């Protein structure tokens, strides 16, 4: 045999020498679910180890993550039903605890943290949809001004990166204009470029109690069968000024991550969503998979596919494995 690939794998040194992909804690984003109040730490049943936290509790958790090298966070609000209405008023209301959270975290940690928002109507909407609902339709153009208001309120509250997750057409350009016209030209946009109508968001909707009251999200989120359509979304987001393009979910869509990475030179983000996390956690709790090995392999595969940054509920756990010297 002239070629024996096993020669390059023969020692740990050789394998380390030739490792093509490395995943650092600085590439990871830890999501937080926030609630109003104080002293709240309420576990999400379908996401063991993940909590709805009030700001005071989240501050302590954020510090623990920072000490482990996790500097980027994406925040989501779990809003009481009585504050929801059809036009998502609470989303940009001055007494909104979610906006206060950005202020508080920035006052506490300043440039030590990189804070990402979520822009969509669903956490605040009595319909549980990402856009305005009229009959059976989710309105596009009428939704844009509300998205603009959410984004502006979040920028004012100190967010570093605005994260439109709503999948309305034209929203990146709309939000970019609103931010620029108000002096926030340095606030970035991480667009959910290829966000699929996926079953893997189930546990997240439990966490926020944000499932659609009626129908599904298939008229705005993408069909899981489609890849070329992701290139149309990417072209639009790129031209509209997105600073990052996200693919979501991650694991069942590694081919989409790859195709965006090959075609665009701006950073690609991947969202390793709630259902992917719960699936792995459940198998590990049953003793069917080894968490310390399977979890890093899962994240590495997302990086290898082309993600520059990964949003994952395992960010902190990964950082703990790195600290403990358990990641090669
Ligand atoms: C809402 C939003 C969703 C997620 C992030 N932002 C759910 C949805 O679109 O229904 C899902 C994240 C996850 O499952 O971890 N706009």
PDB file of C-alpha atoms in Angstrom, residues 196 222-223 226-234:
ATOM      1  CA  UNK A 196     -36.556  26.786   9.037  1.00  0.00           C
ATOM      2  CA  UNK A 222     -38.439  28.137   5.452  1.00  0.00           C
ATOM      3  CA  UNK A 223     -39.389  24.675   4.265  1.00  0.00           C
ATOM      4  CA  UNK A 226     -35.137  23.625   0.633  1.00  0.00           C
ATOM      5  CA  UNK A 227     -31.486  24.488   0.224  1.00  0.00           C
ATOM      6  CA  UNK A 228     -31.295  26.762  -2.825  1.00  0.00           C
ATOM      7  CA  UNK A 229     -33.892  29.031  -1.283  1.00  0.00           C
ATOM      8  CA  UNK A 230     -31.410  29.700   1.546  1.00  0.00           C
ATOM      9  CA  UNK A 231     -29.188  31.371  -1.073  1.00  0.00           C
ATOM     10  CA  UNK A 232     -31.993  33.775  -1.972  1.00  0.00           C
ATOM     11  CA  UNK A 233     -32.443  34.686   1.697  1.00  0.00           C
ATOM     12  CA  UNK A 234     -28.683  35.079   2.065  1.00  0.00           C
TER      13      UNK A 234
END
